[in-house]
């Protein structure tokens, strides 16, 4: 079984994502998680480029990692300097790690127009830097930046740069598609040609600017590379780096290679979500393998076929990467998908049960009115509970009033007042907010907090509004989705009305009732 | 120059995306946009599967498309039936189109376990259906569902299914990677083997479950396919279909093939954003080619190199796909596109004009705050008018108050009060509405009607709300688009605020001012 080593650069290249800004502590959290997952190399940062990365290397010195080697990243020495006197190279030594990756130029255009160095000097910069770091007893990986563009432009020179690194003792030479524009057919061809000329082991590092980062990485491994560099969730500058969450399952499950092993592979979905949380980025629903929609079936014909054999519309089993199959309750599908969905949520309904019929009718009616449950599983589960009489009301609304005022000085005020009744105790309170929905949410929680302190752990995390087409002669309806989360999970609820405040209210109430019902069940 | 035909299935396969639910009107909007872009085939839906799609085909009959052929989608006849009596096949004929795509089974597993038909009967189902539709003078495209999985399992039978379609007269045979799990190396190998056995032109249809949909489509074209099926923004079930917004630039700019032509290619970014608006889906920032981060440079070394030569960290020029370069540290983005847009609206601005600079700065600031003008041309035109001092204020707001009340009897009341000042006359009035925005709109018109009777001819015709990602520590912002129309035209305006009422107010005011300014210009 071919072994492929996984090299993660989430903390360096991934940190270049628009919107990501890691603290040193965030970086440590991610490094620990990658270690747990069994990733072989974790590139922690570029100590020569910023003090935050320097601090990271200080911190991780004290941590014992079970599986991962921590790698420091840097560049070849500057032109016409000595490697031993280059501050950025010295910072690599100071980082106190045993593994370093340095990048150098393979593309003559970059040597001439960006470095403004001679082609010869560039070869010396590569050789000197590798040699110097080797003399410090470090394992040196050499990232050949822009290798594919360089090779296309001047293959002879591009190969010379690799040979310089090879002669100087680099352990692995990594071919980088830095601009992410290389086609897979070119990757296959070029990796093959390099292999015929270079004896050192090869690695691959790709970017996703042409949406081929994963295909290019996997094709490069098929063509002989033994190390893959990428990031969790494909984070990275512009369109991102190659997503390890796709590459690893492709190599293990499709090509029968060994990266982390089957057992660790089942942690992949959780790792993806964890890293997205630490990175403060929403996980993409449609992310291959690990996204929440990756195994979500909506088309009626697909669902029917899936009930016969799951291979019919799934490339792999969701469990193998720790993900879950979902059948979306969709207007395009019928009773079967409702039953399936109910089963998934652990409700035992059969096709001819009168409750099933009731539920089916109810959902048809609500979908006709504009509700949509495929993206609001918590509201769907509440409907099941209501149908099965497993539901209890937690409070009665006596009334609310939401007010937005704009004054001449342009100042805006949003305020909500609310009257509710919990077990015959009346609560009448008010709150302000950033907008009317926020004010209403905040007033409702304030009114409920003494009765249900567990609500303190949940908060509204996302909000979507869709205006539905108006039917002739009536006003347009508004459909609101609300996502809430607590420390354990997140859930979506839905509301529909001609009035956006009322639609939001419905979704808010569902989200709170869902939380309270779940807490009761946990305590049972 | 090799010509490749582009086949869009956003309205059929794309509609299977979790969270997308198109109205018939949405579908017509998307079809018109694709026609403008010059897409060759637009698959409108599956008339045999739901009434909404049937209605779509009725509607488009009356529309004259410049470039696109509208295609209806369906399946082969059921087993042991006659094609002429199969309701789903009959629905294809009833759709009244000249082009149809039918899908059939290539994977013996599906024939046996899903259709529960004999392998022979499946071949007849394919042949009969193609023949019958040909006899109705239709051009028939044949989608070989699960072709790659089928071929890997039983190549001989998979080829037989294609031969059945070929013998029956299919014009193009499309190889589908329905489960999206095929590796690029296998696509290259299998397409080559099929080409050696089949004389009919081939097409490719891939899904993105292994993150290779684009690579697989492009590789298939390199291997000889002449039609590519995909969706705008890669919408589709699970992990989506192949993204045409990546495939088309790869084919045109990297392989020198002809799909839409260079000129149309520059509309790609705008089309992507338009379709994401109609679909009510947030465009992914890191979407290759057309995403807002696709050409956004953050790393210091990258920005420095970009200032020396833009080829250093860009695979193609952003302008070639209508996108913009952005430097995240220092905002330096796209004056050219502003000039282009202004020229389109008949404003004469030159690059070094001080007004151009002013406008450029203003737009950068507003876009940073969350405004987006691609889909709100009327607001954009107002910005130009304000910059060129061709704008006058029609009224001063002294204040408004919007109130939504829900009472115990479940009755909802939405009321707005407003105070405005027109030429030193003060108007203080109030109105009810179906919801808070409707009440505010109605109160504002009531206040203005005596001064500007021409407002009677316009009304609010559509309304869209998008919640923008919240940055850490701040409330999420809301972006509202409002469409208004009068007897002559319709126009979109935009507003952004943390408060949905304020965002709606901005868009309402723009829409009214736009109308009044246009009326003045007409009278001149």
Short mmCIF file of C-alpha atoms in Angstrom, two decimals, chain B residues 43-493:
data_model
loop_
_atom_site.label_atom_id
_atom_site.label_comp_id
_atom_site.label_asym_id
_atom_site.label_seq_id
_atom_site.Cartn_x
_atom_site.Cartn_y
_atom_site.Cartn_z
CA UNK B 43 -32.41 23.16 -19.87
CA UNK B 44 -35.61 24.56 -18.42
CA UNK B 45 -36.88 21.70 -16.32
CA UNK B 46 -38.53 18.33 -16.23
CA UNK B 47 -42.12 18.85 -17.41
CA UNK B 48 -43.08 15.29 -16.49
CA UNK B 49 -42.04 15.70 -12.88
CA UNK B 50 -43.79 18.80 -11.61
CA UNK B 51 -46.39 21.40 -12.60
CA UNK B 52 -44.05 24.34 -12.01
CA UNK B 53 -41.77 23.18 -14.81
CA UNK B 54 -44.73 22.63 -17.09
CA UNK B 55 -45.82 26.22 -16.48
CA UNK B 56 -42.29 27.41 -17.29
CA UNK B 57 -42.43 25.83 -20.74
CA UNK B 58 -45.82 27.43 -21.38
CA UNK B 59 -44.38 30.81 -20.48
CA UNK B 60 -41.19 30.65 -22.52
CA UNK B 61 -43.08 29.72 -25.67
CA UNK B 62 -43.99 33.38 -25.95
CA UNK B 63 -40.44 34.63 -25.47
CA UNK B 64 -38.06 35.11 -28.37
CA UNK B 65 -34.56 34.08 -27.32
CA UNK B 66 -31.62 35.47 -29.27
CA UNK B 67 -29.03 32.79 -28.60
CA UNK B 68 -30.34 29.98 -26.47
CA UNK B 69 -32.35 26.93 -27.39
CA UNK B 70 -34.68 25.89 -24.60
CA UNK B 71 -34.42 22.20 -23.76
CA UNK B 72 -36.88 20.00 -21.87
CA UNK B 73 -35.54 17.17 -19.72
CA UNK B 74 -37.05 13.78 -19.07
CA UNK B 75 -36.31 10.10 -18.68
CA UNK B 76 -36.58 7.08 -20.90
CA UNK B 77 -39.97 5.40 -20.95
CA UNK B 78 -40.95 3.10 -18.13
CA UNK B 79 -40.26 -0.60 -18.47
CA UNK B 80 -42.74 -2.65 -20.46
CA UNK B 81 -44.65 0.42 -21.68
CA UNK B 82 -44.77 2.11 -25.06
CA UNK B 83 -42.95 5.41 -25.30
CA UNK B 84 -45.97 7.00 -26.97
CA UNK B 85 -48.10 6.14 -23.95
CA UNK B 86 -45.69 7.07 -21.19
CA UNK B 87 -47.03 10.18 -19.41
CA UNK B 88 -43.56 11.52 -18.73
CA UNK B 89 -42.50 11.14 -22.38
CA UNK B 90 -45.78 12.68 -23.50
CA UNK B 91 -45.12 15.65 -21.23
CA UNK B 92 -41.88 16.24 -23.17
CA UNK B 93 -43.82 16.47 -26.41
CA UNK B 94 -46.43 18.71 -24.79
CA UNK B 95 -43.70 21.09 -23.62
CA UNK B 96 -43.57 22.33 -27.20
CA UNK B 97 -39.78 22.58 -27.55
CA UNK B 98 -37.55 21.43 -30.39
CA UNK B 99 -34.77 20.09 -28.14
CA UNK B 100 -35.05 17.40 -25.50
CA UNK B 101 -32.61 15.62 -23.27
CA UNK B 102 -33.53 12.23 -21.94
CA UNK B 103 -31.56 10.29 -19.42
CA UNK B 104 -31.24 6.54 -19.28
CA UNK B 105 -29.32 3.97 -17.31
CA UNK B 106 -25.78 2.83 -18.23
CA UNK B 107 -24.89 1.14 -14.95
CA UNK B 108 -26.10 -2.45 -14.74
CA UNK B 109 -26.46 -2.06 -10.94
CA UNK B 110 -29.10 0.62 -11.51
CA UNK B 111 -30.92 -1.39 -14.15
CA UNK B 112 -31.15 -4.39 -11.85
CA UNK B 113 -31.56 -2.83 -8.41
CA UNK B 114 -33.33 0.45 -9.11
CA UNK B 115 -35.35 -0.08 -12.29
CA UNK B 116 -35.64 -3.80 -11.59
CA UNK B 117 -35.66 -4.34 -15.33
CA UNK B 118 -33.72 -6.77 -17.50
CA UNK B 119 -30.56 -5.47 -19.16
CA UNK B 120 -32.19 -6.00 -22.53
CA UNK B 121 -35.37 -4.15 -21.64
CA UNK B 122 -33.26 -1.16 -20.57
CA UNK B 123 -31.64 -1.05 -24.03
CA UNK B 124 -35.11 -1.06 -25.59
CA UNK B 125 -36.29 1.69 -23.26
CA UNK B 126 -33.42 3.87 -24.48
CA UNK B 127 -33.91 3.09 -28.15
CA UNK B 128 -37.70 3.43 -28.10
CA UNK B 129 -37.70 6.75 -26.33
CA UNK B 130 -35.06 8.32 -28.57
CA UNK B 131 -36.84 7.04 -31.68
CA UNK B 132 -40.24 8.23 -30.57
CA UNK B 133 -38.99 11.76 -29.81
CA UNK B 134 -37.07 11.83 -33.10
CA UNK B 135 -40.32 10.92 -34.86
CA UNK B 136 -41.79 14.08 -33.33
CA UNK B 137 -39.06 16.09 -35.16
CA UNK B 138 -37.11 16.83 -32.03
CA UNK B 139 -33.36 16.96 -31.61
CA UNK B 140 -32.57 14.43 -28.90
CA UNK B 141 -29.63 14.62 -26.51
CA UNK B 142 -29.02 11.42 -24.59
CA UNK B 143 -27.72 11.69 -21.00
CA UNK B 144 -26.01 8.43 -20.07
CA UNK B 145 -26.60 8.56 -16.32
CA UNK B 146 -23.84 7.10 -14.11
CA UNK B 147 -21.87 6.32 -17.23
CA UNK B 148 -18.44 6.27 -15.60
CA UNK B 149 -19.52 4.07 -12.67
CA UNK B 150 -21.33 1.81 -15.11
CA UNK B 151 -18.33 1.59 -17.41
CA UNK B 152 -16.01 0.71 -14.55
CA UNK B 153 -18.39 -2.03 -13.45
CA UNK B 154 -19.34 -3.47 -16.84
CA UNK B 155 -17.75 -1.66 -19.80
CA UNK B 156 -19.35 -3.87 -22.41
CA UNK B 157 -22.89 -3.21 -21.23
CA UNK B 158 -22.28 0.49 -20.65
CA UNK B 159 -21.14 0.83 -24.27
CA UNK B 160 -24.20 -1.10 -25.43
CA UNK B 161 -26.47 1.51 -23.85
CA UNK B 162 -24.67 4.23 -25.80
CA UNK B 163 -24.94 2.23 -29.00
CA UNK B 164 -28.68 1.87 -28.44
CA UNK B 165 -28.99 5.66 -28.23
CA UNK B 166 -26.71 6.12 -31.22
CA UNK B 167 -28.62 3.68 -33.42
CA UNK B 168 -31.91 5.35 -32.47
CA UNK B 169 -30.62 8.73 -33.65
CA UNK B 170 -29.45 10.70 -30.62
CA UNK B 171 -27.61 13.85 -31.74
CA UNK B 172 -25.21 14.06 -28.81
CA UNK B 173 -24.47 11.39 -26.22
CA UNK B 174 -23.55 12.87 -22.87
CA UNK B 175 -21.39 10.89 -20.46
CA UNK B 176 -22.56 11.66 -16.94
CA UNK B 177 -20.62 11.30 -13.71
CA UNK B 178 -23.84 11.37 -11.75
CA UNK B 179 -22.38 10.51 -8.35
CA UNK B 180 -19.45 12.85 -8.87
CA UNK B 181 -16.88 10.36 -7.67
CA UNK B 182 -14.82 9.69 -10.78
CA UNK B 183 -11.13 10.65 -10.78
CA UNK B 184 -9.79 12.80 -13.61
CA UNK B 185 -7.38 10.11 -14.73
CA UNK B 186 -10.33 7.74 -15.19
CA UNK B 187 -12.33 10.37 -17.08
CA UNK B 188 -9.46 10.84 -19.54
CA UNK B 189 -9.06 7.09 -20.04
CA UNK B 190 -12.77 6.29 -20.34
CA UNK B 191 -13.67 9.16 -22.67
CA UNK B 192 -10.83 8.03 -24.92
CA UNK B 193 -12.14 4.47 -24.99
CA UNK B 194 -15.70 5.60 -25.70
CA UNK B 195 -14.54 7.81 -28.56
CA UNK B 196 -12.93 4.77 -30.15
CA UNK B 197 -16.29 2.97 -30.09
CA UNK B 198 -18.95 5.61 -30.72
CA UNK B 199 -19.29 7.87 -33.75
CA UNK B 200 -21.89 10.23 -32.34
CA UNK B 201 -20.62 13.49 -30.85
CA UNK B 202 -20.03 13.27 -27.09
CA UNK B 203 -20.84 15.56 -24.20
CA UNK B 204 -19.83 15.63 -20.53
CA UNK B 205 -21.92 16.16 -17.39
CA UNK B 206 -20.15 15.98 -14.02
CA UNK B 207 -20.89 16.49 -10.35
CA UNK B 208 -18.54 17.82 -7.72
CA UNK B 209 -18.66 15.21 -4.96
CA UNK B 210 -14.91 14.66 -5.14
CA UNK B 211 -14.13 18.33 -5.92
CA UNK B 212 -13.13 17.44 -9.48
CA UNK B 213 -16.21 18.46 -11.50
CA UNK B 214 -14.45 21.26 -13.37
CA UNK B 215 -11.22 19.31 -13.93
CA UNK B 216 -13.23 16.34 -15.15
CA UNK B 217 -15.28 18.45 -17.58
CA UNK B 218 -12.24 20.20 -19.01
CA UNK B 219 -10.31 16.93 -19.29
CA UNK B 220 -13.27 15.35 -21.10
CA UNK B 221 -13.31 18.20 -23.61
CA UNK B 222 -9.57 17.78 -24.15
CA UNK B 223 -10.31 14.10 -24.75
CA UNK B 224 -12.87 14.95 -27.43
CA UNK B 225 -16.28 15.93 -25.96
CA UNK B 226 -17.98 18.81 -27.80
CA UNK B 227 -20.77 19.68 -25.33
CA UNK B 228 -20.36 20.61 -21.66
CA UNK B 229 -23.28 20.50 -19.25
CA UNK B 230 -23.04 22.45 -16.03
CA UNK B 231 -24.69 25.12 -13.91
CA UNK B 232 -24.02 28.73 -13.03
CA UNK B 233 -22.10 28.84 -9.73
CA UNK B 234 -21.98 25.06 -9.67
CA UNK B 235 -25.46 24.81 -8.15
CA UNK B 236 -26.78 21.29 -7.83
CA UNK B 237 -27.70 18.53 -5.43
CA UNK B 238 -25.20 17.49 -2.71
CA UNK B 239 -21.88 19.13 -3.66
CA UNK B 240 -23.22 20.64 -6.84
CA UNK B 241 -22.72 20.28 -10.57
CA UNK B 242 -19.72 21.43 -12.59
CA UNK B 243 -19.48 25.22 -12.43
CA UNK B 244 -19.81 26.77 -15.89
CA UNK B 245 -18.28 29.95 -14.46
CA UNK B 246 -14.98 28.03 -14.18
CA UNK B 247 -15.27 25.73 -17.17
CA UNK B 248 -15.92 28.42 -19.79
CA UNK B 249 -12.85 30.55 -18.89
CA UNK B 250 -10.66 27.41 -18.77
CA UNK B 251 -11.78 26.35 -22.24
CA UNK B 252 -11.55 29.81 -23.78
CA UNK B 253 -8.55 31.33 -22.05
CA UNK B 254 -6.39 28.27 -21.47
CA UNK B 255 -7.22 25.90 -24.27
CA UNK B 256 -8.04 28.55 -26.88
CA UNK B 257 -11.43 27.02 -27.66
CA UNK B 258 -14.54 28.99 -28.54
CA UNK B 259 -17.62 28.87 -26.30
CA UNK B 260 -19.15 32.34 -25.92
CA UNK B 261 -16.34 34.52 -27.25
CA UNK B 262 -14.10 36.97 -25.40
CA UNK B 263 -16.64 39.73 -25.34
CA UNK B 264 -19.36 37.70 -23.64
CA UNK B 265 -16.83 36.18 -21.29
CA UNK B 266 -16.46 39.59 -19.70
CA UNK B 267 -20.09 39.37 -18.55
CA UNK B 268 -19.47 36.18 -16.60
CA UNK B 269 -18.96 37.73 -13.17
CA UNK B 270 -22.10 39.80 -13.48
CA UNK B 271 -24.14 36.78 -14.61
CA UNK B 272 -22.83 34.74 -11.67
CA UNK B 273 -23.91 37.45 -9.22
CA UNK B 274 -27.26 37.95 -10.91
CA UNK B 275 -28.08 34.25 -10.76
CA UNK B 276 -26.98 34.07 -7.14
CA UNK B 277 -29.32 36.98 -6.35
CA UNK B 278 -32.29 35.36 -8.12
CA UNK B 279 -31.45 32.08 -6.38
CA UNK B 280 -31.21 33.88 -3.05
CA UNK B 281 -27.86 32.22 -2.39
CA UNK B 282 -24.82 34.05 -1.17
CA UNK B 283 -22.11 34.00 -3.80
CA UNK B 284 -19.06 32.22 -2.44
CA UNK B 285 -16.28 34.73 -1.96
CA UNK B 286 -13.61 32.27 -3.05
CA UNK B 287 -15.47 31.03 -6.12
CA UNK B 288 -12.89 30.63 -8.90
CA UNK B 289 -12.88 33.36 -11.58
CA UNK B 290 -16.05 35.19 -10.47
CA UNK B 291 -15.93 35.31 -6.66
CA UNK B 292 -15.17 38.57 -4.92
CA UNK B 293 -11.94 37.11 -3.48
CA UNK B 294 -10.86 35.39 -6.72
CA UNK B 295 -8.37 38.15 -7.47
CA UNK B 296 -7.94 39.52 -3.95
CA UNK B 297 -4.34 39.68 -2.80
CA UNK B 298 -3.53 39.69 0.87
CA UNK B 299 0.03 38.40 1.44
CA UNK B 300 2.56 41.24 1.46
CA UNK B 301 5.03 39.44 -0.82
CA UNK B 302 2.25 38.84 -3.31
CA UNK B 303 1.13 42.45 -3.39
CA UNK B 304 4.70 43.65 -3.85
CA UNK B 305 5.22 41.26 -6.74
CA UNK B 306 1.85 42.21 -8.28
CA UNK B 307 2.96 45.80 -8.47
CA UNK B 308 5.92 44.64 -10.57
CA UNK B 309 4.01 42.31 -12.85
CA UNK B 310 0.39 41.18 -12.55
CA UNK B 311 1.21 37.79 -14.04
CA UNK B 312 3.15 37.06 -10.87
CA UNK B 313 0.15 35.96 -8.81
CA UNK B 314 -2.78 35.84 -11.24
CA UNK B 315 -3.62 32.99 -13.54
CA UNK B 316 -5.57 35.27 -15.93
CA UNK B 317 -6.49 38.94 -15.96
CA UNK B 318 -9.60 39.56 -13.84
CA UNK B 319 -11.07 41.83 -16.54
CA UNK B 320 -11.24 38.95 -18.99
CA UNK B 321 -14.09 37.46 -16.91
CA UNK B 322 -15.48 40.82 -15.77
CA UNK B 323 -14.05 40.51 -12.29
CA UNK B 324 -11.87 42.95 -10.36
CA UNK B 325 -8.45 42.82 -8.79
CA UNK B 326 -8.41 43.79 -5.14
CA UNK B 327 -5.56 44.47 -2.81
CA UNK B 328 -6.84 43.73 0.63
CA UNK B 329 -4.32 45.78 2.53
CA UNK B 330 -4.77 48.88 0.40
CA UNK B 331 -8.03 49.22 -1.47
CA UNK B 332 -7.06 49.98 -5.06
CA UNK B 333 -9.90 48.37 -7.01
CA UNK B 334 -11.41 48.82 -10.43
CA UNK B 335 -11.95 52.32 -11.76
CA UNK B 336 -12.30 50.93 -15.25
CA UNK B 337 -15.46 49.05 -14.47
CA UNK B 338 -17.07 52.16 -13.00
CA UNK B 339 -16.25 54.10 -16.16
CA UNK B 340 -17.59 51.28 -18.25
CA UNK B 341 -20.86 51.19 -16.35
CA UNK B 342 -21.22 54.99 -16.44
CA UNK B 343 -20.69 55.02 -20.19
CA UNK B 344 -23.39 52.37 -20.52
CA UNK B 345 -25.79 54.75 -18.75
CA UNK B 346 -24.71 57.60 -21.07
CA UNK B 347 -22.62 59.58 -18.60
CA UNK B 348 -19.43 60.93 -20.05
CA UNK B 349 -16.68 60.38 -17.54
CA UNK B 350 -12.99 60.07 -18.24
CA UNK B 351 -10.38 58.23 -16.23
CA UNK B 352 -8.64 61.27 -14.80
CA UNK B 353 -11.71 63.41 -14.23
CA UNK B 354 -11.91 64.46 -10.59
CA UNK B 355 -15.53 63.33 -10.51
CA UNK B 356 -14.47 59.85 -11.55
CA UNK B 357 -12.07 59.74 -8.64
CA UNK B 358 -14.73 60.96 -6.27
CA UNK B 359 -17.25 58.42 -7.51
CA UNK B 360 -14.67 55.66 -7.35
CA UNK B 361 -13.86 56.45 -3.74
CA UNK B 362 -17.51 56.66 -2.80
CA UNK B 363 -18.33 53.31 -4.38
CA UNK B 364 -15.36 51.62 -2.71
CA UNK B 365 -16.55 52.92 0.62
CA UNK B 366 -20.13 51.80 0.05
CA UNK B 367 -19.11 48.37 -1.21
CA UNK B 368 -16.97 47.94 1.84
CA UNK B 369 -20.06 48.68 3.93
CA UNK B 370 -22.00 45.97 2.11
CA UNK B 371 -23.73 47.82 -0.74
CA UNK B 372 -23.68 46.12 -4.09
CA UNK B 373 -24.51 47.94 -7.26
CA UNK B 374 -24.41 45.18 -9.88
CA UNK B 375 -28.03 44.38 -9.11
CA UNK B 376 -29.14 47.95 -8.27
CA UNK B 377 -28.47 50.11 -11.27
CA UNK B 378 -30.89 52.85 -10.28
CA UNK B 379 -29.03 53.42 -7.02
CA UNK B 380 -25.78 53.43 -8.98
CA UNK B 381 -27.13 56.02 -11.38
CA UNK B 382 -28.24 58.18 -8.45
CA UNK B 383 -24.66 58.06 -7.14
CA UNK B 384 -23.40 59.31 -10.50
CA UNK B 385 -26.00 62.09 -10.52
CA UNK B 386 -25.08 63.08 -6.99
CA UNK B 387 -21.39 63.20 -7.91
CA UNK B 388 -22.06 65.23 -11.06
CA UNK B 389 -24.42 67.56 -9.17
CA UNK B 390 -27.32 66.53 -11.40
CA UNK B 391 -29.32 65.58 -8.37
CA UNK B 392 -31.81 67.50 -6.33
CA UNK B 393 -33.54 66.50 -3.16
CA UNK B 394 -37.32 66.18 -3.50
CA UNK B 395 -38.12 66.08 0.19
CA UNK B 396 -36.57 66.20 3.65
CA UNK B 397 -37.36 63.50 6.18
CA UNK B 398 -38.10 64.77 9.65
CA UNK B 399 -38.75 61.32 11.02
CA UNK B 400 -40.73 58.12 10.78
CA UNK B 401 -41.93 55.48 13.16
CA UNK B 402 -42.89 51.96 12.18
CA UNK B 403 -44.78 49.73 14.53
CA UNK B 404 -45.82 46.08 14.37
CA UNK B 405 -48.16 44.82 17.02
CA UNK B 406 -49.31 41.29 17.67
CA UNK B 407 -52.23 40.89 20.02
CA UNK B 408 -53.49 37.92 21.97
CA UNK B 409 -56.20 37.26 19.39
CA UNK B 410 -53.30 36.76 16.92
CA UNK B 411 -54.25 39.88 15.04
CA UNK B 412 -51.32 41.73 13.50
CA UNK B 413 -51.21 45.45 12.89
CA UNK B 414 -48.46 47.21 10.96
CA UNK B 415 -48.52 50.97 11.01
CA UNK B 416 -46.14 53.71 9.93
CA UNK B 417 -46.19 57.41 10.72
CA UNK B 418 -44.04 59.86 8.82
CA UNK B 419 -43.13 63.53 8.88
CA UNK B 420 -41.63 65.09 5.78
CA UNK B 421 -40.97 68.53 4.45
CA UNK B 422 -41.42 69.50 0.78
CA UNK B 423 -40.53 73.09 -0.19
CA UNK B 424 -41.16 74.21 3.37
CA UNK B 425 -44.53 72.54 3.56
CA UNK B 426 -44.74 69.96 6.28
CA UNK B 427 -46.68 66.78 5.83
CA UNK B 428 -47.39 64.47 8.77
CA UNK B 429 -49.33 61.34 7.97
CA UNK B 430 -49.76 57.65 8.72
CA UNK B 431 -50.67 54.45 6.99
CA UNK B 432 -51.21 50.78 7.67
CA UNK B 433 -49.74 47.95 5.60
CA UNK B 434 -49.34 44.19 5.25
CA UNK B 435 -46.02 44.43 7.00
CA UNK B 436 -43.69 47.15 8.26
CA UNK B 437 -42.04 47.92 4.90
CA UNK B 438 -45.35 48.03 3.12
CA UNK B 439 -46.72 50.39 5.77
CA UNK B 440 -43.69 52.66 5.46
CA UNK B 441 -43.85 52.67 1.65
CA UNK B 442 -47.50 53.50 1.76
CA UNK B 443 -47.08 56.31 4.32
CA UNK B 444 -44.26 57.87 2.30
CA UNK B 445 -46.32 57.88 -0.91
CA UNK B 446 -49.31 59.29 0.91
CA UNK B 447 -47.15 62.11 2.23
CA UNK B 448 -45.73 62.85 -1.23
CA UNK B 449 -48.79 62.36 -3.43
CA UNK B 450 -50.03 65.96 -3.49
CA UNK B 451 -46.59 67.28 -4.41
CA UNK B 452 -45.65 64.60 -6.94
CA UNK B 453 -48.78 63.11 -8.50
CA UNK B 454 -46.61 61.17 -11.02
CA UNK B 455 -45.77 58.74 -8.21
CA UNK B 456 -49.23 57.27 -8.61
CA UNK B 457 -48.05 55.36 -11.67
CA UNK B 458 -45.23 53.50 -9.89
CA UNK B 459 -45.32 50.67 -7.38
CA UNK B 460 -43.01 48.35 -5.54
CA UNK B 461 -42.84 45.11 -7.53
CA UNK B 462 -40.20 43.00 -5.81
CA UNK B 463 -38.21 42.96 -2.64
CA UNK B 464 -35.14 40.94 -1.70
CA UNK B 465 -33.33 40.68 1.56
CA UNK B 466 -29.89 39.27 2.12
CA UNK B 467 -28.28 38.99 5.51
CA UNK B 468 -24.57 39.72 5.19
CA UNK B 469 -21.98 37.88 7.22
CA UNK B 470 -21.39 39.56 10.47
CA UNK B 471 -17.84 40.47 11.28
CA UNK B 472 -16.71 39.33 14.71
CA UNK B 473 -18.22 41.47 17.44
CA UNK B 474 -20.70 43.42 15.33
CA UNK B 475 -24.30 42.77 14.39
CA UNK B 476 -25.03 41.28 10.97
CA UNK B 477 -25.96 43.77 8.29
CA UNK B 478 -28.96 43.45 6.05
CA UNK B 479 -28.93 44.32 2.36
CA UNK B 480 -32.28 45.08 0.79
CA UNK B 481 -32.98 45.29 -2.92
CA UNK B 482 -36.24 46.81 -4.06
CA UNK B 483 -37.67 46.62 -7.54
CA UNK B 484 -40.12 49.29 -8.57
CA UNK B 485 -42.00 49.67 -11.79
CA UNK B 486 -44.18 52.06 -13.67
CA UNK B 487 -45.93 51.66 -17.01
CA UNK B 488 -42.64 52.09 -18.89
CA UNK B 489 -39.91 50.29 -17.04
CA UNK B 490 -38.67 48.73 -13.84
CA UNK B 491 -35.62 49.55 -11.72
CA UNK B 492 -33.72 48.19 -8.73
CA UNK B 493 -32.38 50.07 -5.75
#
